[in-house]
Coordinates of C-alpha atoms and ligand atoms in Angstrom, one line a residue:
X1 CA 102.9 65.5 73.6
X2 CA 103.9 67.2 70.3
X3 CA 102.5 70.2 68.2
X4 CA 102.6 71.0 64.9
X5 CA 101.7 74.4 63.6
X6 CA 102.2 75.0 59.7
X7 CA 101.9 78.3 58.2
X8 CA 102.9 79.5 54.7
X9 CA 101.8 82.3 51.9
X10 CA 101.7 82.2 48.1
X11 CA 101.4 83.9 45.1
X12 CA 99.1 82.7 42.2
X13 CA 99.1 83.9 39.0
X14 CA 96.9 82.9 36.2
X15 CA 97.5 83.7 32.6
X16 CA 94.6 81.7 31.2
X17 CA 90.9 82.2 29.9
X18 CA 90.5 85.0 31.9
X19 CA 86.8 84.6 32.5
X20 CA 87.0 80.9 33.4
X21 CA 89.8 81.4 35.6
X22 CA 87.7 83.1 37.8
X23 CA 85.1 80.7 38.2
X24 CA 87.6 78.3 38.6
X25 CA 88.0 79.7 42.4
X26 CA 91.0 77.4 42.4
X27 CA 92.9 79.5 45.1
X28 CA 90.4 79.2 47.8
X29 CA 89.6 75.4 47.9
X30 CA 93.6 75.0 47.1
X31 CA 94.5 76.9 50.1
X32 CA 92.0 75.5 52.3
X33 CA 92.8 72.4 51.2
X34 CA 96.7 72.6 52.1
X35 CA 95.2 74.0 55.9
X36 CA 93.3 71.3 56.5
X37 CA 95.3 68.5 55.4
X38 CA 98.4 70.6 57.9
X39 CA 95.5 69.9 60.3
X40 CA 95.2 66.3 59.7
X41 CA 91.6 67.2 58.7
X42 CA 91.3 65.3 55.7
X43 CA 94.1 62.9 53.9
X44 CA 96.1 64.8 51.0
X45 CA 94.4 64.0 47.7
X46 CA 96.6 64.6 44.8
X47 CA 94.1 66.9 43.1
X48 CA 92.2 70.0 44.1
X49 CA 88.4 69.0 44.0
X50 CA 86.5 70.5 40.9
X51 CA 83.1 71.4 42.7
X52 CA 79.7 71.4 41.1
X53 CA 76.5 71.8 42.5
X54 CA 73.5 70.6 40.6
X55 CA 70.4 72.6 41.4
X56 CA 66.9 73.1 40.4
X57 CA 63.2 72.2 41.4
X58 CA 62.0 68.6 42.0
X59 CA 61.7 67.0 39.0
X60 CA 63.7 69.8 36.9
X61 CA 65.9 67.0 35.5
X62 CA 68.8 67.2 37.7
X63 CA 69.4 63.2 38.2
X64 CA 68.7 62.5 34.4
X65 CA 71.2 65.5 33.6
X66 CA 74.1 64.2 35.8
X67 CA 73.8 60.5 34.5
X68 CA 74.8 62.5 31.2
X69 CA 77.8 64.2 32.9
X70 CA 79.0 61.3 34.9
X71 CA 79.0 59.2 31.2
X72 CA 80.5 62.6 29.1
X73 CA 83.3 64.2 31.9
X74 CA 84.4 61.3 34.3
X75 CA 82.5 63.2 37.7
X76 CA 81.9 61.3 40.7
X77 CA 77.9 62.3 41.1
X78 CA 76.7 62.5 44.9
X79 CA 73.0 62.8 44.9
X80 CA 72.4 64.3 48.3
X81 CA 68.8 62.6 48.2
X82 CA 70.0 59.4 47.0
X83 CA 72.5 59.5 50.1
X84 CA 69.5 60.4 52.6
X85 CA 67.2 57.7 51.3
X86 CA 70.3 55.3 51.7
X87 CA 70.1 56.2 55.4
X88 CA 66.5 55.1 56.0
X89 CA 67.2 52.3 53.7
X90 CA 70.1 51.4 56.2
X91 CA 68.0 52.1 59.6
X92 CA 70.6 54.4 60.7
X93 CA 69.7 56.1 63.8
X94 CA 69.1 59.4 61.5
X95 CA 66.7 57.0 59.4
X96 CA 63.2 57.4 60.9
X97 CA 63.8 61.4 61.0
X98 CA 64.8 61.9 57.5
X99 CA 61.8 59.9 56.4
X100 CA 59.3 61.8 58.0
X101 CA 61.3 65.2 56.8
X102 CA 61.1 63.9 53.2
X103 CA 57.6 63.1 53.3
X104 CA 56.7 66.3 55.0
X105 CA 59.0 67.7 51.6
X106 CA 60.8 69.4 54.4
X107 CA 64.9 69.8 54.5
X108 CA 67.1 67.4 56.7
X109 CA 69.6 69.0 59.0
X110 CA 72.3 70.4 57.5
X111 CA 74.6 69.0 59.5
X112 CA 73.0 65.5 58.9
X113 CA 73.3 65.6 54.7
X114 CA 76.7 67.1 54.9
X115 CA 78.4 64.8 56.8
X116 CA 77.2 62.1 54.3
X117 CA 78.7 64.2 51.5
X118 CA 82.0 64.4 53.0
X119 CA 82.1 61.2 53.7
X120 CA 81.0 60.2 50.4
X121 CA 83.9 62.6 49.2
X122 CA 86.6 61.3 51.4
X123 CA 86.2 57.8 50.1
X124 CA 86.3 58.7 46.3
X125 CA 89.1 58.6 44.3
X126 CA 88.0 61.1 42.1
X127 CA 88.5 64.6 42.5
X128 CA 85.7 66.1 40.3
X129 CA 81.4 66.1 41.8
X130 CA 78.5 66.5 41.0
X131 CA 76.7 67.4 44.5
X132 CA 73.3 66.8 43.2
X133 CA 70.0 68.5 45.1
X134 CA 72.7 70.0 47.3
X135 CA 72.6 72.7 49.1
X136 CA 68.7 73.3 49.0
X137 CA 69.2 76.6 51.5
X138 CA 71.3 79.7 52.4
X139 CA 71.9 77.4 55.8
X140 CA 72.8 74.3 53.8
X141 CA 75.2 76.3 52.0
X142 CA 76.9 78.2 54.9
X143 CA 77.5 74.2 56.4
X144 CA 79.1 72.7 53.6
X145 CA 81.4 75.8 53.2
X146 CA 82.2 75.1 56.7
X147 CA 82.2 71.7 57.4
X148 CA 83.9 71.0 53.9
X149 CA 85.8 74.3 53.3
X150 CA 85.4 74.8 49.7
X151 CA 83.1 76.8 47.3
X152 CA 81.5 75.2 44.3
X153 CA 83.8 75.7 40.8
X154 CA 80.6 75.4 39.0
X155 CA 76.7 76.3 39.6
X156 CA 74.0 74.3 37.5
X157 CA 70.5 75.7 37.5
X158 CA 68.5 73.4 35.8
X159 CA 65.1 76.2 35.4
X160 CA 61.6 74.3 34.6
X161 CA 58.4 75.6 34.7
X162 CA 56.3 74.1 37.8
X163 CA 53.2 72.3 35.9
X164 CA 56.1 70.9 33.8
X165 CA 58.2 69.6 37.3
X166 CA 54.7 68.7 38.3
X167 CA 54.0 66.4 35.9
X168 CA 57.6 64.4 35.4
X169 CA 57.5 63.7 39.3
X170 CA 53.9 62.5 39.3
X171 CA 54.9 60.1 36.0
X172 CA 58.4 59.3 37.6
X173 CA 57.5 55.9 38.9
X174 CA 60.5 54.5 41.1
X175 CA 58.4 54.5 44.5
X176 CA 59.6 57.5 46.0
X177 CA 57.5 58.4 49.5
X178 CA 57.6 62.0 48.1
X179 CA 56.6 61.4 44.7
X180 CA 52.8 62.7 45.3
X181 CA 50.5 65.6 44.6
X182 CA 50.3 66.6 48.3
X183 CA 54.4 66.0 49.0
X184 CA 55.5 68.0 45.7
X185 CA 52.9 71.3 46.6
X186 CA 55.1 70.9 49.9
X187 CA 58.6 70.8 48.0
X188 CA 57.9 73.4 45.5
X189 CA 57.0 76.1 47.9
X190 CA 59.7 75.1 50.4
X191 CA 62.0 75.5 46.9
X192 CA 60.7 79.0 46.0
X193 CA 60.9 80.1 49.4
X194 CA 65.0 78.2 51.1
X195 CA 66.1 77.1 47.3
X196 CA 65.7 79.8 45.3
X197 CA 68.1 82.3 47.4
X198 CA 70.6 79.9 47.4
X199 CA 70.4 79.5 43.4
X200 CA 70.4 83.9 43.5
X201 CA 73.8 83.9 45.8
X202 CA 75.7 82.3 43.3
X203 CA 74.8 84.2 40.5
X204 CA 75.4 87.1 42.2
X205 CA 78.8 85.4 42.6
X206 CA 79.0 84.6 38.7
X207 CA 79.0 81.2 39.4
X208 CA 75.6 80.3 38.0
X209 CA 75.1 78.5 34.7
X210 CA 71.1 78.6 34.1
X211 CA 69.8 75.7 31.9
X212 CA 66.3 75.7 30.3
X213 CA 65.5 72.6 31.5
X214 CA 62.6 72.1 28.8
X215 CA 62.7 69.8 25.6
X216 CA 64.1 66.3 24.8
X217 CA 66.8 65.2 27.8
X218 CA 69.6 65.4 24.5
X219 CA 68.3 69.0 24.0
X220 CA 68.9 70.0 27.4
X221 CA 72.3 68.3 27.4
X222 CA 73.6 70.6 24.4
X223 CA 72.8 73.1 27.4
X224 CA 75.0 71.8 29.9
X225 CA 78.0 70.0 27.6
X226 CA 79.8 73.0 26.3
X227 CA 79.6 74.5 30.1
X228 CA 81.8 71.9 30.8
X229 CA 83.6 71.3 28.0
X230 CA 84.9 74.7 28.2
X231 CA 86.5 73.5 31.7
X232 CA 88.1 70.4 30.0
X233 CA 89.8 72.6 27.0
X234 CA 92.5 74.2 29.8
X235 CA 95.2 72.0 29.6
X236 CA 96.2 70.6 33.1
X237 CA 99.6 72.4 33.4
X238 CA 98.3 75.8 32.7
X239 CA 95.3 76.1 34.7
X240 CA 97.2 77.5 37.4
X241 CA 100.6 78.5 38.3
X242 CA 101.4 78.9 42.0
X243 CA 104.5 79.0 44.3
X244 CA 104.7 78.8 47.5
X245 CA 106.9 81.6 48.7
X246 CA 107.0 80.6 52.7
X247 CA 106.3 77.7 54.2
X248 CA 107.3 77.4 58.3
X249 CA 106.4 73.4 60.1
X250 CA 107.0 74.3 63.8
X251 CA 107.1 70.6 65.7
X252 CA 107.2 71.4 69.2
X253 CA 108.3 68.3 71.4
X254 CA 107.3 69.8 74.7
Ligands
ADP1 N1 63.8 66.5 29.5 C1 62.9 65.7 30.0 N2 61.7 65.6 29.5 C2 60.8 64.7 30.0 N3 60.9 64.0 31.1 C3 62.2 64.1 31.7 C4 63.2 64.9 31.2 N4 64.3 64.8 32.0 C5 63.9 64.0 33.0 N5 62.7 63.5 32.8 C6 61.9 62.6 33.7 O1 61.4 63.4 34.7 C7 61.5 62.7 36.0 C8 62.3 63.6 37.0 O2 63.6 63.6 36.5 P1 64.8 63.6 37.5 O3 66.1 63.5 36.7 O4 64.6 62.6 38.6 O5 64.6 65.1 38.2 P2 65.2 65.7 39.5 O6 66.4 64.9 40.0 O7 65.5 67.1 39.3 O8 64.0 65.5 40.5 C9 62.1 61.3 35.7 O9 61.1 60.4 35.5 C10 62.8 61.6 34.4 O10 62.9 60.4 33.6
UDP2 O1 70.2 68.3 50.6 C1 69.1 67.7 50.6 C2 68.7 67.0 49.6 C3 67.4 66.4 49.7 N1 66.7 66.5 50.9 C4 65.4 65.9 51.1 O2 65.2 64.8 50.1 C5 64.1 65.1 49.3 C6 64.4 64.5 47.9 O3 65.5 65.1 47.4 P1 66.0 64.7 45.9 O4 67.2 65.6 45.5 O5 66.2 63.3 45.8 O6 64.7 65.1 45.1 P2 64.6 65.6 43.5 O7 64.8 67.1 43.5 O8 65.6 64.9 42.8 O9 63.2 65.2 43.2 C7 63.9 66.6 49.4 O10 62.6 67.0 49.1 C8 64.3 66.8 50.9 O11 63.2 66.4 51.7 C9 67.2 67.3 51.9 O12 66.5 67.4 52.9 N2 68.4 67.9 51.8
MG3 MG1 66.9 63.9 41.7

């Protein structure tokens, strides 16, 4: 039987962009990260994840919007709905529950939708998401910090008005079970209600970039491209500069 217990400390120090540098949160996910691969948690990945959650009411615009991220920045995009509906689609044993959830416009499990995003996580080789729909409440939230061990980088609120998020899912057309008059009265309420404190945590946090999500889908973009684009103009090597002062590996063979 053997045991391995890993400790260290570090000192960051970041001489860039200030303001961005903050958001970046780079220390906490990088720190957790190093714990839980000492753990044997997840497999090392070469690069720290580069988190971003992609909220905003049903129909707001938030699938349309990452197509144009994926296609702009190179980000793995996990649609946290697209993932569920993949489970009934497979008849998992979770399948006939999250169907009647989403019907109802009700929120799966926590535990449930964030094992599927890890997963989904684990097997990419890309090191920058797009968590899409995700996490619709406070609970939701408090999971994936948890279960996953990292905070977002980057908050998208994509803000619609309701008869506006209304209309687009009633005229969306790709068969969805909650695409309905009677299913979205449901979802908007449960979002005012679970969603909206989650969107109102992270910009207390200054993590949240609101988007009008009215206009053209091009308009909006010119919204969300120079959020980003910002991120992409810190050149690699300077975006952080760390050293890790101790590092102790105790292997006991006992
Ligand atoms: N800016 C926009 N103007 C009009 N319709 C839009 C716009 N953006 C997206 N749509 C349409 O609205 C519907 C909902 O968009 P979607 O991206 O699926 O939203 P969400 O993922 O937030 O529910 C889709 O049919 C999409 O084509
Ligand atoms: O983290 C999530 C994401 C989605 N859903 C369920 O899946 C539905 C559809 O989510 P999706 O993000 O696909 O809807 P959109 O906002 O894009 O219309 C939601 O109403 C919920 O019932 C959930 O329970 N947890
Ligand atoms: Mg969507």
């Amino acid at each position: 039987m053997w045991r391995r217990v890993a400790s260290l400390s570090s000192s960051i120090s970041s001489s860039f962009l200030a303001q961005t540098a903050s958001r970046l949160n780079t220390w906490e996910s990088l720190t957790t990260g190093i714990a839980q691969q000492a753990k044997g948690v997840i497999a090392p990945k070469e690069k720290t994840p580069f988190i971003t959650f992609v909220l905003g009411g049903p129909g707001s615009g938030k699938g349309t919007q990452c197509i144009k991220i994926v296609e702009t920045f190179g980000f793995a995009h996990l649609s946290a709905g697209d993932l569920l509906r993949r489970e009934i689609a497979s008849k998992s044993a979770d399948g006939a529950m999250i169907l009647n959830t989403i019907k109802e416009g009700k929120i799966v499990p926590s535990q449930v939708t964030v094992k599927l995003i890890q997963k989904e996580m684990e097997l990419s080789d890309n090191h920058k998401f797009l968590i899409d729909g995700f996490p619709r409440t406070e609970e939701n939230r408090v999971s994936f910090e948890q279960i996953i061990g990292v905070e977002p980088n980057v908050v998208l609120f994509f803000d619609c008005p309701e008869e506006e998020m209304v209309k687009r899912v009633l005229n969306r057309n790709e068969g969805r079970v909650d695409d309905n008059l009677e299913t979205i009265k449901k979802r908007l309420t449960v979002f005012q209600a679970l969603s909206l404190p989650v969107i109102n945590y992270y910009s207390e946090k200054g993590k949240l970039y609101t988007i009008k999500a009215i206009g053209t889908e091009d308009e909006i973009f010119e919204q969300v491209r120079p959020i980003f684009a910002a991120f992409e103009a810190i050149p690699l090597n300077t975006r952080w500069n760390w050293n890790i002062s101790a590092l102790v590996v105790v292997i006991d063979m006992s």
